[in-house]
Amino acid sequence: MNIVLTTLNAKYIHTNLALRCLKAAAQPEFNPTIVEYTIKDPSFNIVSDLYQYKPDVIGFSCYIWNIEETIRVIRMLRAVAPDIKIVLGGPEVSYDVHEWLRRVEEIDYIVMGEGELSFKKLLQHFHGEIPLEEVPGICYLQDGHVKIHAQPAKIDLRELPSPFRFEEDRPHLGKRIQYIETSRGCPFSCQFCLSSIEVGVRYFNREKIKDDIRYLMANGAKTIKFVDRTFNISRSYAMEMFQFLIDEHVTGVVFQFEITADIMRPEVIQFLNDNAPKGLFRFEIGVQSTNDLTNELVKRRQNFEKLKRTVTMVKEGGKIDQHLDLIAGLPEEDYNSFRQTFNDVFAMRPEELQLGFLKLLRGTGLRIEAKKYGYTYVDVAPYEIFANNVLTFDEIIRIKHAEDVLEKYWNDHRMDNTIEYLVTQGFETPFDFFQNFGTYWEEKGWSRIGHQLEDLFKRLEEFLATQKHINLPVVRSLMQLDYLSKQQFQPRKLWWHERVSQSDQKAIFTMLKDNPSLAGDEFAQMNVTEKEFYKHSLLVPFAIDYHEFTNGEIVAKDGVLLTYFRNGSTPIFATLQLESV
């Protein structure tokens, strides 16, 4: 029996852990072939490729990001290979199975929930070993009626085989994100999340997990992401794993976790600050909202002051990057409340802030109670909302504008000094900057065209020129610093037009030749020749004092910025006064 397990990942760098768990559980009696695609691949190409495997059974792993593309593939596949048994599984099809079976008649079976046992039993049925009635956790159509088999008992995760030891995966471990789970289930009941449906938390065998991590590192894995819903729910377990990863990590490997920040004890953070190598760990923290009523309505227990303590303490440690999540559109969080949530969280200056929008996922409490809160939403995946009783579609569109420039100008960290100045001194609140700039960006039509790095600077400058309260020369100087600080060589084309005349350049070189310490001790020690100076230096008009800037102060002062570029290192900066030339 020829079995293929497949999915459409969101990106090429992603790896589907579920397929590997199913394959490992099916062995040794069955040996499925895993084939992965992306949602960008043409459906015809996917079908053509799958067809050439000549499968008797094909299983699709289904999620909100791939279900519609998967359905197109299934329908085309059924047309060219009508005898293939088509089986679906995954969180997107485990709920509302009646609708899926009736909507997509090409589906033979849906495996609901945890699939290792059910899928293997189904394969045994296909192989003629057991009757269909003995296959648990599946559903299908029989004589026009939906038949649902009871779920099996929860699997003892400690007994499951490793999903990481397939020889065909080894060449790709360093090229893709590797996902690993050390537990299943979530102790919380957030009504917008599918994890709230499974009660309790179960753990895999710790020593097996450690061996898997050793194997992944030894075979070139660079990014290992833990998919546990709350990695630190057990403090002793988290501490044991943190210690193991610190002790045995391989240089260049990054571990990523989803943590619940408000339950993390200060002594745990201090341990990480004291012992973790910089860059080894990365935390994802779901804040979602700081509105107490909203959190109560979605059954989300969260102590924001403790969360803030954790995030602040981690940031001060300087070892771990943090990615914080917000959700716009939760119950009773109107536009002004979300603005406050955004500002509350941005005040902590996370390395990344993801501004997401509520999706009414199948099986969640919020989808069941959608009418109660006046939700209107797209009834195809990913089920994103249009509006609710306190947030209009117009306001959601405006928040989306803010999200667009937040991603480009904060999360990508192209101009941190500029953005810090604007959100603290240029606009009333950080949200107002991102919102106003985002709306301007949309009005100019920039969201429909591409951009290069220089365009981001020019477009920000164009927007700021429309804001009467902005000290544009100061902001432009900060933008120039942000731009030049990331260059190792003198840029061939600058995004600004102001230049220092050739006569002033010559006078500045003469001045520095006589007194190089005017550009700082580091510059003076380099003994720069005239040829090197003209080859590696850039001189531009400048509106702030760089020395004061390095002390954390923005002081307006006209002069010239000297940038001396060094291959393999950051440039040397100094400000010089034209009147001294």
Coordinates of C-alpha atoms in Angstrom, one line a residue:
M1 CA 0.0 0.0 0.0
N2 CA 1.5 3.3 -1.1
I3 CA 0.8 6.1 1.4
V4 CA 1.6 9.8 1.0
L5 CA 1.4 12.4 3.7
T6 CA 1.4 16.0 2.5
T7 CA 0.6 19.6 3.3
L8 CA 0.9 23.1 2.0
N9 CA 3.2 25.1 4.3
A10 CA 2.9 28.8 4.5
K11 CA 6.6 29.2 3.6
Y12 CA 9.3 26.9 2.3
I13 CA 11.4 27.3 5.5
H14 CA 8.6 25.8 7.5
T15 CA 8.5 22.1 8.4
N16 CA 5.3 20.1 9.2
L17 CA 5.8 18.3 12.5
A18 CA 2.3 16.6 12.4
L19 CA 3.2 14.6 9.2
R20 CA 6.4 13.3 10.8
C21 CA 4.5 12.3 14.0
L22 CA 2.0 10.3 11.9
K23 CA 4.8 8.7 9.9
A24 CA 6.7 7.7 13.0
A25 CA 3.6 6.3 14.6
A26 CA 2.7 4.3 11.4
Q27 CA 6.0 2.5 11.3
P28 CA 7.1 -0.2 11.1
E29 CA 4.0 -1.7 9.6
F30 CA 3.5 1.2 7.2
N31 CA 6.0 3.6 5.7
P32 CA 4.4 6.8 4.4
T33 CA 6.2 9.1 2.1
I34 CA 6.2 12.8 3.2
V35 CA 5.9 15.4 0.5
E36 CA 5.6 19.1 1.4
Y37 CA 4.6 22.1 -0.7
T38 CA 3.8 25.8 -0.1
I39 CA 0.6 27.7 -0.6
K40 CA 2.4 29.7 -3.3
D41 CA 2.9 26.5 -5.5
P42 CA 0.4 26.2 -8.4
S43 CA -2.3 23.7 -7.6
F44 CA -1.8 21.9 -11.0
N45 CA 1.9 21.4 -10.2
I46 CA 1.1 20.0 -6.8
V47 CA -1.5 17.6 -8.3
S48 CA 0.9 16.5 -11.0
D49 CA 3.7 15.8 -8.5
L50 CA 1.4 13.9 -6.1
Y51 CA 0.0 11.8 -9.0
Q52 CA 3.4 10.6 -9.9
Y53 CA 3.8 9.0 -6.5
K54 CA 0.9 6.7 -7.4
P55 CA -0.6 6.7 -3.9
D56 CA -3.3 4.4 -2.7
V57 CA -3.9 6.7 0.3
I58 CA -3.1 10.4 0.7
G59 CA -3.4 12.4 3.9
F60 CA -3.5 16.2 4.0
S61 CA -2.6 18.2 7.1
C62 CA -5.0 21.2 7.2
Y63 CA -4.8 24.6 8.8
I64 CA -6.5 28.0 8.3
W65 CA -3.7 29.2 6.1
N66 CA -3.9 26.3 3.6
I67 CA -7.4 24.8 3.6
E68 CA -8.8 26.6 0.6
E69 CA -5.7 25.8 -1.5
T70 CA -5.8 22.2 -0.2
I71 CA -9.5 21.8 -1.3
R72 CA -8.5 22.9 -4.8
V73 CA -5.8 20.3 -4.9
I74 CA -8.1 17.6 -3.5
R75 CA -10.8 18.3 -6.2
M76 CA -8.3 18.2 -9.0
L77 CA -6.6 15.1 -7.6
R78 CA -10.0 13.3 -7.4
A79 CA -10.6 14.1 -11.0
V80 CA -7.4 12.4 -12.2
A81 CA -7.2 9.6 -9.6
P82 CA -10.7 8.7 -8.5
D83 CA -9.7 5.6 -6.6
I84 CA -7.3 7.3 -4.1
K85 CA -8.4 7.3 -0.5
I86 CA -8.3 11.0 0.6
V87 CA -7.9 11.6 4.3
L88 CA -7.8 15.0 6.0
G89 CA -6.6 15.9 9.5
G90 CA -5.5 18.9 11.4
P91 CA -7.0 21.7 13.5
E92 CA -8.9 23.2 10.6
V93 CA -11.0 20.1 9.8
S94 CA -11.3 18.6 13.3
Y95 CA -14.3 20.8 14.1
D96 CA -17.5 21.3 12.1
V97 CA -16.9 18.0 10.4
H98 CA -20.5 17.9 9.2
E99 CA -19.8 21.0 7.1
W100 CA -16.5 19.8 5.7
L101 CA -17.8 16.4 4.6
R102 CA -20.8 17.9 2.9
R103 CA -19.0 20.8 1.4
V104 CA -16.1 18.7 0.0
E105 CA -17.5 15.5 -1.3
E106 CA -14.1 14.4 -2.4
I107 CA -13.1 13.7 1.2
D108 CA -13.2 10.1 2.2
Y109 CA -12.3 10.4 5.9
I110 CA -11.5 13.1 8.4
V111 CA -9.2 12.2 11.4
M112 CA -10.3 14.3 14.3
G113 CA -7.8 15.7 16.9
E114 CA -4.8 13.8 17.9
G115 CA -4.0 11.5 14.9
E116 CA -1.2 9.1 15.6
L117 CA -3.5 6.2 16.8
S118 CA -6.5 6.9 14.6
F119 CA -4.5 7.3 11.4
K120 CA -2.6 4.0 11.9
K121 CA -5.8 2.2 12.7
L122 CA -7.3 3.6 9.5
L123 CA -4.3 2.3 7.5
Q124 CA -4.9 -1.1 9.1
H125 CA -8.5 -1.0 7.9
F126 CA -7.4 0.0 4.3
H127 CA -5.0 -2.9 4.5
G128 CA -7.8 -5.3 5.3
E129 CA -6.7 -6.0 8.9
I130 CA -9.6 -4.6 10.9
P131 CA -13.2 -3.5 10.2
L132 CA -13.9 0.2 9.9
E133 CA -15.9 0.1 13.1
E134 CA -12.7 -0.5 15.0
V135 CA -11.1 2.8 13.8
P136 CA -11.5 5.5 16.5
G137 CA -11.5 9.3 16.0
I138 CA -12.7 9.4 12.4
C139 CA -15.7 10.7 10.6
Y140 CA -17.1 10.1 7.1
L141 CA -20.3 10.1 5.0
Q142 CA -22.3 6.8 4.8
D143 CA -25.5 6.8 2.8
G144 CA -25.7 10.6 3.0
H145 CA -25.3 10.6 6.8
V146 CA -22.3 11.7 8.8
K147 CA -20.8 8.9 10.8
I148 CA -18.6 9.9 13.7
H149 CA -16.5 7.4 15.7
A150 CA -15.7 8.1 19.3
Q151 CA -12.2 9.6 20.1
P152 CA -9.6 7.1 21.4
A153 CA -8.1 7.5 24.8
K154 CA -5.4 10.2 25.1
I155 CA -2.1 8.9 23.9
D156 CA 0.7 8.3 26.4
L157 CA 3.1 10.8 24.8
R158 CA 6.1 9.3 26.6
E159 CA 5.7 6.2 24.4
L160 CA 5.6 7.9 21.0
P161 CA 8.6 7.4 18.7
S162 CA 10.8 10.3 17.6
P163 CA 9.6 12.1 14.5
F164 CA 13.0 13.5 13.7
R165 CA 15.1 10.5 12.6
F166 CA 14.1 10.1 9.0
E167 CA 17.1 9.9 6.8
E168 CA 15.4 11.9 4.0
D169 CA 15.0 14.9 6.3
R170 CA 18.7 15.2 7.3
P171 CA 19.9 17.3 4.3
H172 CA 17.2 19.9 5.0
L173 CA 17.5 20.3 8.8
G174 CA 19.7 23.4 8.5
K175 CA 17.6 25.0 5.8
R176 CA 14.2 25.0 7.5
I177 CA 12.8 25.8 10.9
Q178 CA 12.5 22.7 13.0
Y179 CA 9.5 22.4 15.3
I180 CA 9.5 20.3 18.4
E181 CA 6.9 19.7 21.1
T182 CA 7.6 18.7 24.7
S183 CA 4.0 18.8 25.8
R184 CA 0.4 18.9 24.4
G185 CA -2.5 20.8 25.8
C186 CA -2.9 24.2 27.5
P187 CA -4.0 25.0 31.1
F188 CA -5.8 28.1 30.0
S189 CA -9.2 28.7 28.5
C190 CA -8.8 31.7 26.1
Q191 CA -12.0 31.7 24.0
F192 CA -10.3 32.8 20.8
C193 CA -7.8 29.9 20.8
L194 CA -8.2 26.2 19.8
S195 CA -5.8 25.2 22.6
S196 CA -8.5 26.0 25.1
I197 CA -10.5 23.0 23.8
E198 CA -8.1 20.3 25.1
V199 CA -8.1 20.1 28.9
G200 CA -4.9 19.5 30.7
V201 CA -1.3 19.3 29.8
R202 CA 0.6 16.1 29.0
Y203 CA 4.4 15.8 28.6
F204 CA 6.7 13.8 26.3
N205 CA 9.6 11.8 27.7
R206 CA 12.2 14.4 28.7
E207 CA 15.2 12.3 27.9
K208 CA 13.9 11.4 24.5
I209 CA 13.3 15.1 23.8
K210 CA 16.8 15.9 24.8
D211 CA 18.2 13.2 22.5
D212 CA 16.1 14.6 19.7
I213 CA 17.5 18.1 20.3
R214 CA 21.0 16.7 20.3
Y215 CA 20.3 15.0 17.0
L216 CA 18.9 18.1 15.4
M217 CA 21.8 20.2 16.5
A218 CA 24.4 17.6 15.4
N219 CA 22.8 17.5 12.0
G220 CA 22.8 21.2 11.3
A221 CA 19.5 22.6 12.6
K222 CA 19.8 26.3 13.2
T223 CA 16.3 27.3 14.4
I224 CA 14.4 25.0 16.7
K225 CA 11.0 26.3 17.7
F226 CA 9.1 24.7 20.6
V227 CA 5.4 24.5 19.8
D228 CA 4.2 24.0 23.4
R229 CA 1.3 26.3 24.1
T230 CA 2.9 27.4 27.4
F231 CA 6.4 26.2 27.7
N232 CA 6.9 27.5 31.2
I233 CA 3.7 26.2 32.8
S234 CA 5.9 23.9 34.9
R235 CA 8.7 26.0 36.4
S236 CA 10.8 22.9 37.3
Y237 CA 10.5 21.5 33.8
A238 CA 11.3 24.8 32.1
M239 CA 14.3 25.3 34.3
E240 CA 15.6 21.8 33.5
M241 CA 15.2 22.4 29.8
F242 CA 16.8 25.8 29.9
Q243 CA 19.8 24.4 31.8
F244 CA 20.1 21.5 29.3
L245 CA 19.9 23.9 26.3
I246 CA 22.5 26.2 27.9
D247 CA 24.8 23.4 28.7
E248 CA 24.7 21.5 25.4
H249 CA 23.8 24.2 22.8
V250 CA 25.8 24.4 19.6
T251 CA 27.0 27.8 18.4
G252 CA 24.6 29.4 15.9
V253 CA 21.5 27.5 17.1
V254 CA 18.5 29.5 18.2
F255 CA 15.6 28.1 20.4
Q256 CA 12.2 29.8 20.3
F257 CA 9.5 29.4 22.9
E258 CA 5.9 30.5 23.6
I259 CA 5.9 31.6 27.2
T260 CA 3.3 33.0 29.6
A261 CA 5.1 36.0 30.9
D262 CA 3.1 36.8 34.0
I263 CA 3.8 33.4 35.6
M264 CA 7.6 33.5 35.1
R265 CA 9.3 34.0 38.3
P266 CA 12.1 36.7 38.6
E267 CA 14.6 34.1 39.7
V268 CA 14.1 32.2 36.5
I269 CA 14.7 35.3 34.5
Q270 CA 17.8 36.2 36.5
F271 CA 19.1 32.7 35.9
L272 CA 18.7 33.2 32.1
N273 CA 20.2 36.7 32.3
D274 CA 23.2 35.3 34.2
N275 CA 23.7 32.1 32.2
A276 CA 22.2 32.1 28.7
P277 CA 24.5 33.1 25.9
K278 CA 23.2 36.1 24.0
G279 CA 20.9 35.1 21.1
L280 CA 20.4 31.5 22.2
F281 CA 16.8 32.0 23.3
R282 CA 13.8 33.9 21.8
F283 CA 10.5 34.4 23.6
E284 CA 7.1 34.7 22.0
I285 CA 4.6 36.3 24.5
G286 CA 0.9 36.7 23.8
V287 CA -0.4 39.8 25.4
Q288 CA -3.4 40.2 23.2
S289 CA -5.1 43.0 25.3
T290 CA -4.5 45.0 28.4
N291 CA -8.2 45.7 28.8
D292 CA -9.3 43.9 32.0
L293 CA -13.0 43.5 30.9
T294 CA -11.9 42.1 27.5
N295 CA -9.6 39.6 29.1
E296 CA -12.4 38.6 31.5
L297 CA -14.8 38.1 28.7
V298 CA -12.5 35.8 26.8
K299 CA -11.6 33.9 30.0
R300 CA -8.0 35.0 29.8
R301 CA -6.3 35.3 33.2
Q302 CA -3.5 37.8 32.9
N303 CA -1.6 40.0 35.4
F304 CA -0.3 42.7 33.2
E305 CA 2.0 44.2 35.9
K306 CA 3.7 40.8 36.3
L307 CA 3.9 40.4 32.6
K308 CA 5.5 43.8 32.3
R309 CA 8.0 42.9 35.0
T310 CA 9.0 39.8 33.1
V311 CA 9.4 41.6 29.7
T312 CA 11.3 44.5 31.3
M313 CA 13.6 42.2 33.2
V314 CA 14.3 40.1 30.1
K315 CA 15.0 43.2 28.0
E316 CA 17.3 44.6 30.6
G317 CA 19.3 41.4 30.6
G318 CA 20.1 41.9 27.0
K319 CA 20.3 38.2 26.2
I320 CA 16.9 37.3 24.8
D321 CA 14.8 38.9 22.0
Q322 CA 11.1 39.1 22.6
H323 CA 8.2 38.9 20.2
L324 CA 4.9 40.2 21.7
D325 CA 1.5 39.7 20.1
L326 CA -1.7 41.8 20.2
I327 CA -5.1 40.9 18.8
A328 CA -7.4 43.7 17.5
G329 CA -11.1 43.0 17.7
L330 CA -11.5 41.2 21.0
P331 CA -14.9 41.6 22.8
E332 CA -15.6 45.1 24.1
E333 CA -12.2 46.5 23.0
D334 CA -13.1 49.5 20.9
Y335 CA -10.6 51.7 18.9
N336 CA -9.6 53.8 21.8
S337 CA -9.1 50.8 24.1
F338 CA -7.0 49.1 21.5
R339 CA -4.9 52.3 21.1
Q340 CA -4.3 52.1 24.8
T341 CA -3.4 48.4 24.6
F342 CA -0.9 49.1 21.8
N343 CA 0.7 52.0 23.8
D344 CA 0.9 49.9 27.0
V345 CA 2.8 47.2 25.2
F346 CA 4.9 49.3 22.9
A347 CA 6.1 51.1 26.1
M348 CA 8.1 48.0 26.8
R349 CA 9.9 48.3 23.5
P350 CA 9.8 44.6 22.5
E351 CA 12.1 43.7 19.6
E352 CA 9.0 42.7 17.7
L353 CA 5.4 43.6 18.2
Q354 CA 2.9 41.7 16.1
L355 CA -0.4 43.4 15.6
G356 CA -2.9 40.7 14.6
F357 CA -6.6 40.6 14.0
L358 CA -9.1 38.3 15.6
K359 CA -10.0 35.2 13.6
L360 CA -13.1 33.3 14.7
L361 CA -11.7 29.8 14.4
R362 CA -13.9 26.8 14.2
G363 CA -14.6 25.2 17.5
T364 CA -13.7 28.2 19.7
G365 CA -15.9 29.8 22.2
L366 CA -15.9 33.2 20.5
R367 CA -17.1 31.7 17.2
I368 CA -19.9 30.1 19.1
E369 CA -20.8 33.4 20.7
A370 CA -20.2 35.6 17.7
K371 CA -23.8 37.0 17.7
K372 CA -23.5 38.0 21.3
Y373 CA -20.7 40.5 20.4
G374 CA -22.1 41.5 17.1
Y375 CA -19.3 39.9 15.0
T376 CA -19.4 39.9 11.3
Y377 CA -16.6 37.9 9.7
V378 CA -15.3 36.2 6.6
D379 CA -16.8 32.7 6.5
V380 CA -13.9 31.1 4.8
A381 CA -10.4 30.6 6.3
P382 CA -8.8 32.4 8.0
Y383 CA -12.2 33.7 9.3
E384 CA -11.0 37.2 10.1
I385 CA -13.5 39.6 11.5
F386 CA -15.0 42.7 9.7
A387 CA -16.4 44.3 12.8
N388 CA -18.2 43.8 16.1
N389 CA -20.5 45.9 18.3
V390 CA -17.7 48.3 19.5
L391 CA -15.3 48.3 16.5
T392 CA -16.3 49.3 13.0
F393 CA -14.8 48.0 9.7
D394 CA -13.5 51.5 9.1
E395 CA -11.6 51.3 12.4
I396 CA -10.2 47.9 11.6
I397 CA -8.9 49.2 8.3
R398 CA -7.2 52.0 10.1
I399 CA -5.5 49.6 12.5
K400 CA -4.4 47.6 9.5
H401 CA -2.7 50.7 8.2
A402 CA -0.8 51.0 11.5
E403 CA 0.2 47.3 11.3
D404 CA 1.7 47.8 7.9
V405 CA 4.2 50.5 8.9
L406 CA 4.8 48.9 12.3
E407 CA 6.2 45.9 10.5
K408 CA 8.3 47.9 8.1
Y409 CA 9.6 50.5 10.5
W410 CA 9.8 48.9 13.9
N411 CA 10.0 45.1 13.6
D412 CA 12.6 45.3 10.9
H413 CA 14.7 47.7 13.0
R414 CA 15.9 49.8 10.0
M415 CA 15.8 53.1 11.9
D416 CA 15.4 52.6 15.6
N417 CA 16.8 56.0 16.6
T418 CA 14.4 57.8 14.3
I419 CA 11.4 55.9 15.4
E420 CA 12.3 56.3 19.1
Y421 CA 12.5 60.0 18.7
L422 CA 9.2 60.2 16.8
V423 CA 7.2 58.1 19.2
T424 CA 8.4 60.0 22.2
Q425 CA 8.8 63.6 21.0
G426 CA 7.1 63.8 17.6
F427 CA 3.6 62.4 18.3
E428 CA 1.3 62.2 21.3
T429 CA 1.6 58.4 21.5
P430 CA 3.5 55.7 19.6
F431 CA 0.2 54.4 18.2
D432 CA -0.6 57.8 16.8
F433 CA 2.6 57.8 14.8
F434 CA 2.1 54.4 13.3
Q435 CA -1.6 55.1 12.7
N436 CA -1.1 58.5 11.0
F437 CA 1.8 57.3 8.9
G438 CA 0.1 54.1 8.0
T439 CA -3.0 56.0 6.7
Y440 CA -0.8 58.4 4.8
W441 CA 1.1 55.4 3.3
E442 CA -2.2 53.9 2.1
E443 CA -3.5 57.2 0.7
K444 CA -0.3 57.5 -1.4
G445 CA -0.9 54.0 -2.8
W446 CA 2.4 52.8 -1.5
S447 CA 0.9 49.6 -0.2
R448 CA 0.3 48.5 -3.8
I449 CA 3.8 49.0 -5.1
G450 CA 7.2 47.6 -4.0
H451 CA 9.9 49.5 -2.2
Q452 CA 13.7 49.4 -1.7
L453 CA 15.5 50.4 1.5
E454 CA 16.0 54.0 0.3
D455 CA 12.2 54.3 -0.4
L456 CA 11.4 53.7 3.3
F457 CA 13.5 56.7 4.3
K458 CA 12.2 59.0 1.5
R459 CA 8.6 58.1 2.2
L460 CA 8.9 58.7 5.9
E461 CA 10.5 62.0 5.2
E462 CA 7.7 62.9 2.8
F463 CA 5.1 62.1 5.5
L464 CA 6.9 64.0 8.2
A465 CA 7.0 67.1 5.9
T466 CA 3.2 67.2 6.2
Q467 CA 3.4 67.3 10.0
K468 CA 3.9 70.9 11.2
H469 CA 5.0 70.0 14.7
I470 CA 8.0 67.9 13.5
N471 CA 11.6 69.3 13.6
L472 CA 12.4 67.9 10.2
P473 CA 16.1 68.8 10.1
V474 CA 16.6 66.9 13.4
V475 CA 14.6 63.9 12.3
R476 CA 16.4 63.8 8.9
S477 CA 19.7 63.7 10.8
L478 CA 18.6 60.8 12.9
M479 CA 17.4 59.0 9.7
Q480 CA 20.8 59.6 8.2
L481 CA 22.5 58.1 11.2
D482 CA 20.3 55.1 11.1
Y483 CA 20.9 54.6 7.4
L484 CA 24.7 55.1 7.5
S485 CA 25.3 53.1 10.7
K486 CA 24.3 49.9 8.9
Q487 CA 26.7 50.4 6.0
Q488 CA 30.2 49.0 5.7
F489 CA 31.0 50.8 2.5
Q490 CA 30.1 54.3 1.3
P491 CA 26.7 54.1 -0.4
R492 CA 26.7 54.8 -4.1
K493 CA 23.4 56.6 -4.0
L494 CA 22.0 58.5 -1.0
W495 CA 18.3 59.1 -0.5
W496 CA 18.9 62.8 0.5
H497 CA 20.2 65.6 -1.7
E498 CA 22.2 67.9 0.7
R499 CA 26.0 67.7 0.2
V500 CA 29.1 69.4 1.6
S501 CA 30.9 71.4 -1.1
Q502 CA 34.3 70.3 -2.4
S503 CA 36.0 73.3 -0.8
D504 CA 34.5 72.5 2.6
Q505 CA 35.6 68.9 2.2
K506 CA 39.1 69.9 1.5
A507 CA 39.1 72.3 4.5
I508 CA 37.8 69.6 6.8
F509 CA 40.5 67.2 5.7
T510 CA 43.2 69.9 6.4
M511 CA 41.7 70.5 9.8
L512 CA 41.6 66.8 10.7
K513 CA 45.2 66.3 9.4
D514 CA 46.3 68.9 11.9
N515 CA 44.0 67.7 14.7
P516 CA 42.5 64.2 14.0
S517 CA 41.2 63.9 17.6
L518 CA 38.4 66.3 16.6
A519 CA 36.8 63.2 15.0
G520 CA 37.4 61.1 18.1
D521 CA 40.2 59.1 19.5
E522 CA 39.4 56.0 17.4
F523 CA 39.7 58.1 14.2
A524 CA 42.9 59.7 15.4
Q525 CA 44.6 56.3 16.0
M526 CA 43.9 55.2 12.5
N527 CA 46.3 57.7 10.9
V528 CA 44.1 58.1 7.8
T529 CA 45.9 59.2 4.7
E530 CA 44.4 61.7 2.3
K531 CA 43.7 59.0 -0.2
E532 CA 41.9 56.9 2.4
F533 CA 40.0 59.9 3.7
Y534 CA 38.5 60.7 0.4
K535 CA 37.8 57.1 -0.5
H536 CA 36.1 56.1 2.8
S537 CA 34.7 59.3 4.2
L538 CA 31.3 60.9 3.7
L539 CA 30.6 64.5 4.8
V540 CA 27.0 65.7 4.9
P541 CA 25.2 68.7 6.5
F542 CA 23.9 67.7 10.0
A543 CA 21.5 69.2 12.5
I544 CA 22.3 67.4 15.8
D545 CA 25.4 67.1 18.0
Y546 CA 26.6 63.5 17.6
H547 CA 28.6 63.6 20.9
E548 CA 25.4 64.5 22.8
F549 CA 23.5 61.8 20.9
T550 CA 25.9 59.1 22.1
N551 CA 25.0 60.3 25.7
G552 CA 21.3 59.8 25.0
E553 CA 20.5 63.5 24.3
I554 CA 19.1 64.9 21.1
V555 CA 20.6 68.5 20.9
A556 CA 19.9 70.5 17.8
K557 CA 23.2 71.9 16.4
D558 CA 24.1 72.7 12.8
G559 CA 27.3 71.2 11.6
V560 CA 28.8 68.5 9.4
L561 CA 28.6 64.7 10.0
L562 CA 31.7 62.8 9.2
T563 CA 31.1 59.1 8.5
Y564 CA 34.2 57.0 8.0
F565 CA 33.4 53.6 6.6
R566 CA 35.3 50.4 7.7
N567 CA 34.9 47.1 6.0
G568 CA 33.8 44.5 8.5
S569 CA 32.9 47.1 11.2
T570 CA 30.5 49.9 11.9
P571 CA 31.4 53.3 10.7
I572 CA 33.1 56.0 12.8
F573 CA 30.9 59.1 13.3
A574 CA 31.8 62.6 14.4
T575 CA 30.2 66.0 14.0
L576 CA 32.3 69.0 13.1
Q577 CA 31.4 72.7 13.0
L578 CA 31.6 74.5 9.7
E579 CA 32.7 77.8 11.4
S580 CA 35.8 76.0 12.7
V581 CA 36.8 75.0 9.2

